[in-house]
Coordinates of C-alpha atoms in Angstrom, one line a residue:
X1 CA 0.0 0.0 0.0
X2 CA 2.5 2.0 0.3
X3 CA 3.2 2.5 -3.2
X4 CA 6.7 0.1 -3.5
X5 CA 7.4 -2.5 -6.1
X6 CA 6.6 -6.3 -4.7
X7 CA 8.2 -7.8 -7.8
X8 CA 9.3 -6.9 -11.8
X9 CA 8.9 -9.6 -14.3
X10 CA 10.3 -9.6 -17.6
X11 CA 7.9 -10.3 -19.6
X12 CA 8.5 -9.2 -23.8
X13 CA 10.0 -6.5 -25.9
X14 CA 7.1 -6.5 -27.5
X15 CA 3.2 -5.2 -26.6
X16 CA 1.7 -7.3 -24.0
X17 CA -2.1 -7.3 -24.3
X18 CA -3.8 -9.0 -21.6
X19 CA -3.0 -10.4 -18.2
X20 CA -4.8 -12.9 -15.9
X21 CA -4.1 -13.6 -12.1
X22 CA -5.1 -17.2 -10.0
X23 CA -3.9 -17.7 -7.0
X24 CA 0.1 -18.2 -7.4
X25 CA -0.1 -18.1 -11.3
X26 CA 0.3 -15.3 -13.6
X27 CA -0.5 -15.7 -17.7
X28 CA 0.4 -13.0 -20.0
X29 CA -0.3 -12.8 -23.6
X30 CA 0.6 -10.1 -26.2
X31 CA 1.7 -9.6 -29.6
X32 CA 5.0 -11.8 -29.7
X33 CA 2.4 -14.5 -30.3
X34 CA 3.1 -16.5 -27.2
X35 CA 0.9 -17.1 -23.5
X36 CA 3.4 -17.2 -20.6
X37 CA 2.9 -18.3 -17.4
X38 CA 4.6 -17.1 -13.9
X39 CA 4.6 -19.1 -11.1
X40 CA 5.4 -18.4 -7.3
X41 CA 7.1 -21.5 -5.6
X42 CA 5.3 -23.3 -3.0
X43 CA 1.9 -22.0 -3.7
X44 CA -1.4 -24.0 -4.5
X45 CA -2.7 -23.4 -7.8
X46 CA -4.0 -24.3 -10.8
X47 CA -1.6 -27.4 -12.3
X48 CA -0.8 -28.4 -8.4
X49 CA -1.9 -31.9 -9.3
X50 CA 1.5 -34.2 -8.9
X51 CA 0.8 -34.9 -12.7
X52 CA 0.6 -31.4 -13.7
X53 CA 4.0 -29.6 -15.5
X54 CA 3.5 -26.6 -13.0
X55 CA 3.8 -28.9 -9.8
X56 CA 7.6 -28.9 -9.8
X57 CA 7.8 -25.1 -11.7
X58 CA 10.6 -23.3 -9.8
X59 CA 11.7 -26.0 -6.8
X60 CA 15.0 -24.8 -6.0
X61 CA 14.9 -21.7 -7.4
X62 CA 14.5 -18.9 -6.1
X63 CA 12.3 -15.7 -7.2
X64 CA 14.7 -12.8 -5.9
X65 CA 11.9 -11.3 -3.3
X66 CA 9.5 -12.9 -1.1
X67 CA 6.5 -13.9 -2.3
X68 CA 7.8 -13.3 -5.8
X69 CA 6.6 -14.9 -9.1
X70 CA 9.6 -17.1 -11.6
X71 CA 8.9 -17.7 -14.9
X72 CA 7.6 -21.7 -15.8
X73 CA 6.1 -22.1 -19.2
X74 CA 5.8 -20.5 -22.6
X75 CA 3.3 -21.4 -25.1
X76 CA 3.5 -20.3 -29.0
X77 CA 0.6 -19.1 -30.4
X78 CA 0.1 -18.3 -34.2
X79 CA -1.1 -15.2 -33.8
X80 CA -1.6 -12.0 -31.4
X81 CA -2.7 -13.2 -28.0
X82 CA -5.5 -9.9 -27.0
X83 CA -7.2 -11.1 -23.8
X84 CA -6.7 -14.6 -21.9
X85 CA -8.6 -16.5 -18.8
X86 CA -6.3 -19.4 -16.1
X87 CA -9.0 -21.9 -15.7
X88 CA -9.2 -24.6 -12.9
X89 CA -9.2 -27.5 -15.8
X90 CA -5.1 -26.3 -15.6
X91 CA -5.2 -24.6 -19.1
X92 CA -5.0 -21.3 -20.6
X93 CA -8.3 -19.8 -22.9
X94 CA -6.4 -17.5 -25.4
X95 CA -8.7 -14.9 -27.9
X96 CA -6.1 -14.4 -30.6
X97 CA -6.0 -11.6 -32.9
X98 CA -4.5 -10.3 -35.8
X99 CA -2.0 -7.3 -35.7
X100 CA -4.6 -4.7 -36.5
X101 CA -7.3 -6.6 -33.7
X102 CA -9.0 -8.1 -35.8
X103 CA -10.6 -11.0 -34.0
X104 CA -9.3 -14.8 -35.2
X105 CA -10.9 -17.1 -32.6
X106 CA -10.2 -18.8 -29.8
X107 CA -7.8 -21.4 -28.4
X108 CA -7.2 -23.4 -25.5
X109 CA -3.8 -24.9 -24.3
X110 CA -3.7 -27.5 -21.3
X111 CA -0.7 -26.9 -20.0
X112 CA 0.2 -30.9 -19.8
X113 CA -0.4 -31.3 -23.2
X114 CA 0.2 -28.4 -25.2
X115 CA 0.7 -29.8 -28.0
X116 CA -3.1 -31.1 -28.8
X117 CA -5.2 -28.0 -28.6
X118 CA -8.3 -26.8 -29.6
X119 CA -9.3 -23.9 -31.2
X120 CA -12.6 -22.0 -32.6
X121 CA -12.2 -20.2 -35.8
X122 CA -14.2 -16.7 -35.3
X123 CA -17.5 -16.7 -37.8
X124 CA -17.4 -20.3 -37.6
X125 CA -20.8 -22.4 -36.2
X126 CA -19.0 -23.5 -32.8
X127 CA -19.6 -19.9 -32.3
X128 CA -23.0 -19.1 -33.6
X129 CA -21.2 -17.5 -36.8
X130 CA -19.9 -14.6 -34.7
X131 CA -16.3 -13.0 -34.1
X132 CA -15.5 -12.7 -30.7
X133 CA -13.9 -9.4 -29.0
X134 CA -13.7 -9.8 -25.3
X135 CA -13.5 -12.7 -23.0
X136 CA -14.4 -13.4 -19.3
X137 CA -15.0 -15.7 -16.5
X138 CA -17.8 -15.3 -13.5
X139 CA -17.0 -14.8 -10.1
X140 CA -15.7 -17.4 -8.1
X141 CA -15.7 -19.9 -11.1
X142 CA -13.1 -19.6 -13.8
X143 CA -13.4 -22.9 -16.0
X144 CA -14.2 -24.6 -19.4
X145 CA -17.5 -24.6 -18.7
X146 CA -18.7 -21.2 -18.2
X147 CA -16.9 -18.9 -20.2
X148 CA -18.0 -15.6 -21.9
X149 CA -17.6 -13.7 -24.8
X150 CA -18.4 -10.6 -26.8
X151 CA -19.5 -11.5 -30.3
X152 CA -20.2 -9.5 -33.3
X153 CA -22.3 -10.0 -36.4
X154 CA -20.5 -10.5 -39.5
X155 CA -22.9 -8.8 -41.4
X156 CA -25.2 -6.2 -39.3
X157 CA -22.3 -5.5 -36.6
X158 CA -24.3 -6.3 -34.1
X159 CA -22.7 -7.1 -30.2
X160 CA -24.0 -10.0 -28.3
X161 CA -23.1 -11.5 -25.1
X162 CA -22.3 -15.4 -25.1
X163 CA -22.2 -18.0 -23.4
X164 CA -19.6 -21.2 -24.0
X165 CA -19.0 -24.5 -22.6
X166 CA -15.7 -25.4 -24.5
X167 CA -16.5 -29.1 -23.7
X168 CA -18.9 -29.1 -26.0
X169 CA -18.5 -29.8 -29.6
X170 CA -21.3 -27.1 -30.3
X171 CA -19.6 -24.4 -27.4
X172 CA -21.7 -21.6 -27.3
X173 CA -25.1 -22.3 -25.5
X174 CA -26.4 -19.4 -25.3
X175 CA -26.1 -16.1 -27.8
X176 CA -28.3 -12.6 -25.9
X177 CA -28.1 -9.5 -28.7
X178 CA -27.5 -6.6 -26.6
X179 CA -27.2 -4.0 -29.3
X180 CA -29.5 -5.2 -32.3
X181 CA -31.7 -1.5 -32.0
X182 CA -28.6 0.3 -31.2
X183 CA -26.2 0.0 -34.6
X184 CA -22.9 1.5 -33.8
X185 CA -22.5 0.7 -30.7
X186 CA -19.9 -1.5 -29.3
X187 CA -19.9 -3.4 -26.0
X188 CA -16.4 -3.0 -24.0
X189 CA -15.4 -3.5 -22.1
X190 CA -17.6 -6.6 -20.9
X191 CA -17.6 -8.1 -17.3
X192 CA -19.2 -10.9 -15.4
X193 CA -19.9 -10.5 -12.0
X194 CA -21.8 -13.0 -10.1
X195 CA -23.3 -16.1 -12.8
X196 CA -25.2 -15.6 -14.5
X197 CA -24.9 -11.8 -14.8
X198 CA -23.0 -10.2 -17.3
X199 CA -22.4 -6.4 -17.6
X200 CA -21.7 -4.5 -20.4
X201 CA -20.6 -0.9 -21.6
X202 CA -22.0 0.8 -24.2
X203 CA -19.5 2.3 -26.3
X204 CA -20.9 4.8 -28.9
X205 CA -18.8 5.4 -32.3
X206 CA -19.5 9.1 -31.8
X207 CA -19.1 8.7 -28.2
X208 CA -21.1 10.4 -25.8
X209 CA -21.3 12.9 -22.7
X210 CA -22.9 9.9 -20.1
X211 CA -22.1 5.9 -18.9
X212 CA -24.4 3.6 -19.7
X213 CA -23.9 0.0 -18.9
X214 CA -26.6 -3.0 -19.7
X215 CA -26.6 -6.3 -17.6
X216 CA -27.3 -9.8 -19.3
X217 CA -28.4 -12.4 -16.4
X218 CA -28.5 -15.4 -18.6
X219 CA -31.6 -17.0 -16.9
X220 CA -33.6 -14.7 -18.2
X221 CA -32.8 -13.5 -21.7
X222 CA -34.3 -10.7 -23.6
X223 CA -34.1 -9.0 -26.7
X224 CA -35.3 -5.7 -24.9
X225 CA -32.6 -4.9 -22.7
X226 CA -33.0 -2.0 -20.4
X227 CA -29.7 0.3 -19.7
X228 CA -28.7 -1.2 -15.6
X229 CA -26.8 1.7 -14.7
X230 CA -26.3 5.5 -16.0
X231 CA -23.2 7.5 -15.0
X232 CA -22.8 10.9 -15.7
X233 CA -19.1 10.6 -17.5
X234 CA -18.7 8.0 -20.3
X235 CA -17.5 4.8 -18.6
X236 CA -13.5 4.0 -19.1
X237 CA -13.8 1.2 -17.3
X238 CA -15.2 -0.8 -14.6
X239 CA -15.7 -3.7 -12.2
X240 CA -18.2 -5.8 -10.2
X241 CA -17.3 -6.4 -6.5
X242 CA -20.0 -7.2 -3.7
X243 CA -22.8 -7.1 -5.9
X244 CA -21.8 -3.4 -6.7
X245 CA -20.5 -1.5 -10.3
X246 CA -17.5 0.2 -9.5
X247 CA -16.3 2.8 -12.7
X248 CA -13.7 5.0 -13.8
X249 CA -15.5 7.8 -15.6
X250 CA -13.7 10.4 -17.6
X251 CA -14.6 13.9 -18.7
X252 CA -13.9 14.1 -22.3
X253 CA -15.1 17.3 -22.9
X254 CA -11.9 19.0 -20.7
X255 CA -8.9 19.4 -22.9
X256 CA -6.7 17.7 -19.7
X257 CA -9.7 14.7 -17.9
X258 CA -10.3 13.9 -15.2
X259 CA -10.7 10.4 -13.9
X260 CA -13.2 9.7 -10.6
X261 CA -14.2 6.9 -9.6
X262 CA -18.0 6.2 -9.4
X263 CA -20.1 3.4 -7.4
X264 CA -23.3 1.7 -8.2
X265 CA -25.5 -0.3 -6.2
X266 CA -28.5 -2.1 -7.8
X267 CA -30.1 -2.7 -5.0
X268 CA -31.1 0.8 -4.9
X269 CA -30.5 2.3 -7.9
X270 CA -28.3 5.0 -6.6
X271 CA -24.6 6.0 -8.0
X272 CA -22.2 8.3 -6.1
X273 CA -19.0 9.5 -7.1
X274 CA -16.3 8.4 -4.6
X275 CA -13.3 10.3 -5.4
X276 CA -11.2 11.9 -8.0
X277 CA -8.5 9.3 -9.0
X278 CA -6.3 11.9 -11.5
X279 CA -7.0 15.5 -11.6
X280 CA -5.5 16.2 -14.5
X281 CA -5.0 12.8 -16.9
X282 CA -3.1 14.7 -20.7
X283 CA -4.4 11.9 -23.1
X284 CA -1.3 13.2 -25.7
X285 CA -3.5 13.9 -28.6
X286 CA -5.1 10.3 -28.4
X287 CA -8.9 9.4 -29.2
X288 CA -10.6 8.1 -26.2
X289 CA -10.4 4.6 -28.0
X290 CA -6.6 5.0 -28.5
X291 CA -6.1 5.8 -24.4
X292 CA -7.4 2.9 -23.0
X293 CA -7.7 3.1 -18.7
X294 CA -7.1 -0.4 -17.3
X295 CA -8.9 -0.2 -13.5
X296 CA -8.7 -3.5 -11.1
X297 CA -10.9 -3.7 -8.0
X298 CA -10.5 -6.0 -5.1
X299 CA -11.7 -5.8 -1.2
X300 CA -8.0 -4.7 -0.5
X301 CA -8.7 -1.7 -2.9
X302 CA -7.7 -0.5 -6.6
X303 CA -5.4 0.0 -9.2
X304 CA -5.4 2.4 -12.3
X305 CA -3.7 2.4 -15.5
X306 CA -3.3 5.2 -17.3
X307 CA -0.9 6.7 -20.2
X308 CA 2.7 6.0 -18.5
X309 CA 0.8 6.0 -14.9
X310 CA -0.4 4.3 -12.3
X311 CA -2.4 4.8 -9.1
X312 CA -3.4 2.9 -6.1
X313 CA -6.3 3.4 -3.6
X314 CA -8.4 2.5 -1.0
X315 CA -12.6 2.6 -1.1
X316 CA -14.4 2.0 2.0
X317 CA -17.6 -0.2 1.9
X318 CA -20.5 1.7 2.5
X319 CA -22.7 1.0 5.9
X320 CA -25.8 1.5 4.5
X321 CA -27.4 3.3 1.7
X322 CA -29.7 6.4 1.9
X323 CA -32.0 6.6 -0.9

């Protein structure tokens, strides 16, 4: 908390994309086509089975801090790794890309046998003809089973949320169009929170002066999705913890943003703004699609990426709500 670094990996010279935390394990993909996966000794994860490749990753060695994470396995990819899930079936889900992010599919690696994998070609059948964009897991429950994606229309550019058991030889059981009356409009960044809820961002081509965010729950699917939660800065991103929404909202309107931190609770309907993260965030000339904000939230607090920066803080949990 106090702002030191617990450890440095060394991870590529080139972009790194996406990054995905178990406990003890680390996988990073990015555009030097691999998936790579950091281990800290002595810790129970994913692969602990006596069988698995990452049970004896990094016995005798030693990781240069305590606590600290040692490199264990890399994993070639053909193309662009742009977001990845650890699941508990000890293998990686990969959404691979081409350079300009085009979407390509997705492929798994079990880290036993990486050399027989699977994959799903994006606008095949095994995924309802769609191409996928984003890719997450629910809380609690990371596996093969229960995976989502974002998926556009080939044709009408239309955004779903999906559903995937990758056991299956049909995956995806379950396709909700979010934005079939809203053309234009792109859904990111997407997040699950507690199954079978699934939120989503609306991300205008023009962009626009609010937040709005529409929630999936995959029990009760609809074509006539009402917006879950409205903020009053366009969303940069954002996070489910305890049932809540927490955002990073920026005004785009000031040429130097700010980024604040908002909260939502559905239980009430009520969003407050908790506190203003950057004063003063100079975006360099980018569009707000070109300066992406990555924000993690955890009960221990959260993180913000931003530009060449990053800041840390703590949010207390409300007591009660006033409505």
């Amino acid at each position: 908390t106090n702002g030191s670094t617990k450890d440095n990996l060394q991870v590529s010279d080139c972009n790194v994309n996406c990054c995905d935390i178990s406990p003890g394990l680390i996988g990073i993909g990015g555009d030097d086509l691999k998936v790579q996966l950091f281990r800290r000794p002595g810790a129970m994860t994913y692969g602990s089975s006596s069988s698995s490749n990452l049970a004896h990753c990094g016995q005798g060695q030693s990781s240069g801090s305590d606590g600290g994470y040692i490199f264990c396995q890399s994993f070639q990819c053909s193309d662009p790794v742009n977001d990845l899930r650890l699941v508990r079936e000890d293998a990686v889900v990969a959404l691979k890309t081409v350079k300009s992010r085009q979407p390509v599919g997705l492929e798994v690696i079990h880290w036993d046998r990486p050399d027989i994998r699977s994959s799903i070609v994006g606008g095949s059948p095994e995924c309802g003809g769609k191409f996928l964009h984003a890719l997450d897991c629910f809380d609690g429950c990371c596996s093969l089973s229960n995976l989502v994606c974002t998926g556009e229309h080939p044709v009408t550019s239309c955004f779903s949320a999906m559903l995937f058991d990758l056991r299956r030889s049909m995956p995806c059981v379950m396709d909700v169009p979010v934005t079939e009356t809203d053309l234009g409009t792109l859904l990111w960044p997407l997040r699950t929170g507690r199954f079978p809820q699934v939120y989503a961002n609306l991300l205008r081509e023009h962009g626009t002066g609010t937040g709005q965010i529409r929630m999936v729950d995959f029990r009760y699917p609809s074509l006539k999705l009402s917006v879950h939660c409205r903020l009053p800065n366009p969303v940069e991103d954002f996070r489910c913890l305890d049932g809540s929404i927490y955002a990073i909202c920026a005004d785009r309107d000031a040429e130097l943003a700010r980024l604040r931190l908002h909260r939502f609770n559905p239980e009430v309907g009520m969003t407050e703004c908790l506190c203003t993260v950057v004063e003063a965030h100079d975006t360099g000339g980018r569009s707000f699609r070109e300066d992406l904000k990555v924000f993690a939230m955890s009960p221990q607090g959260f993180a913000l990426a931003y530009g060449h920066e990053f800041a840390l803080g703590h949010v207390a949990r409300p007591q009660r709500w006033m409505v």
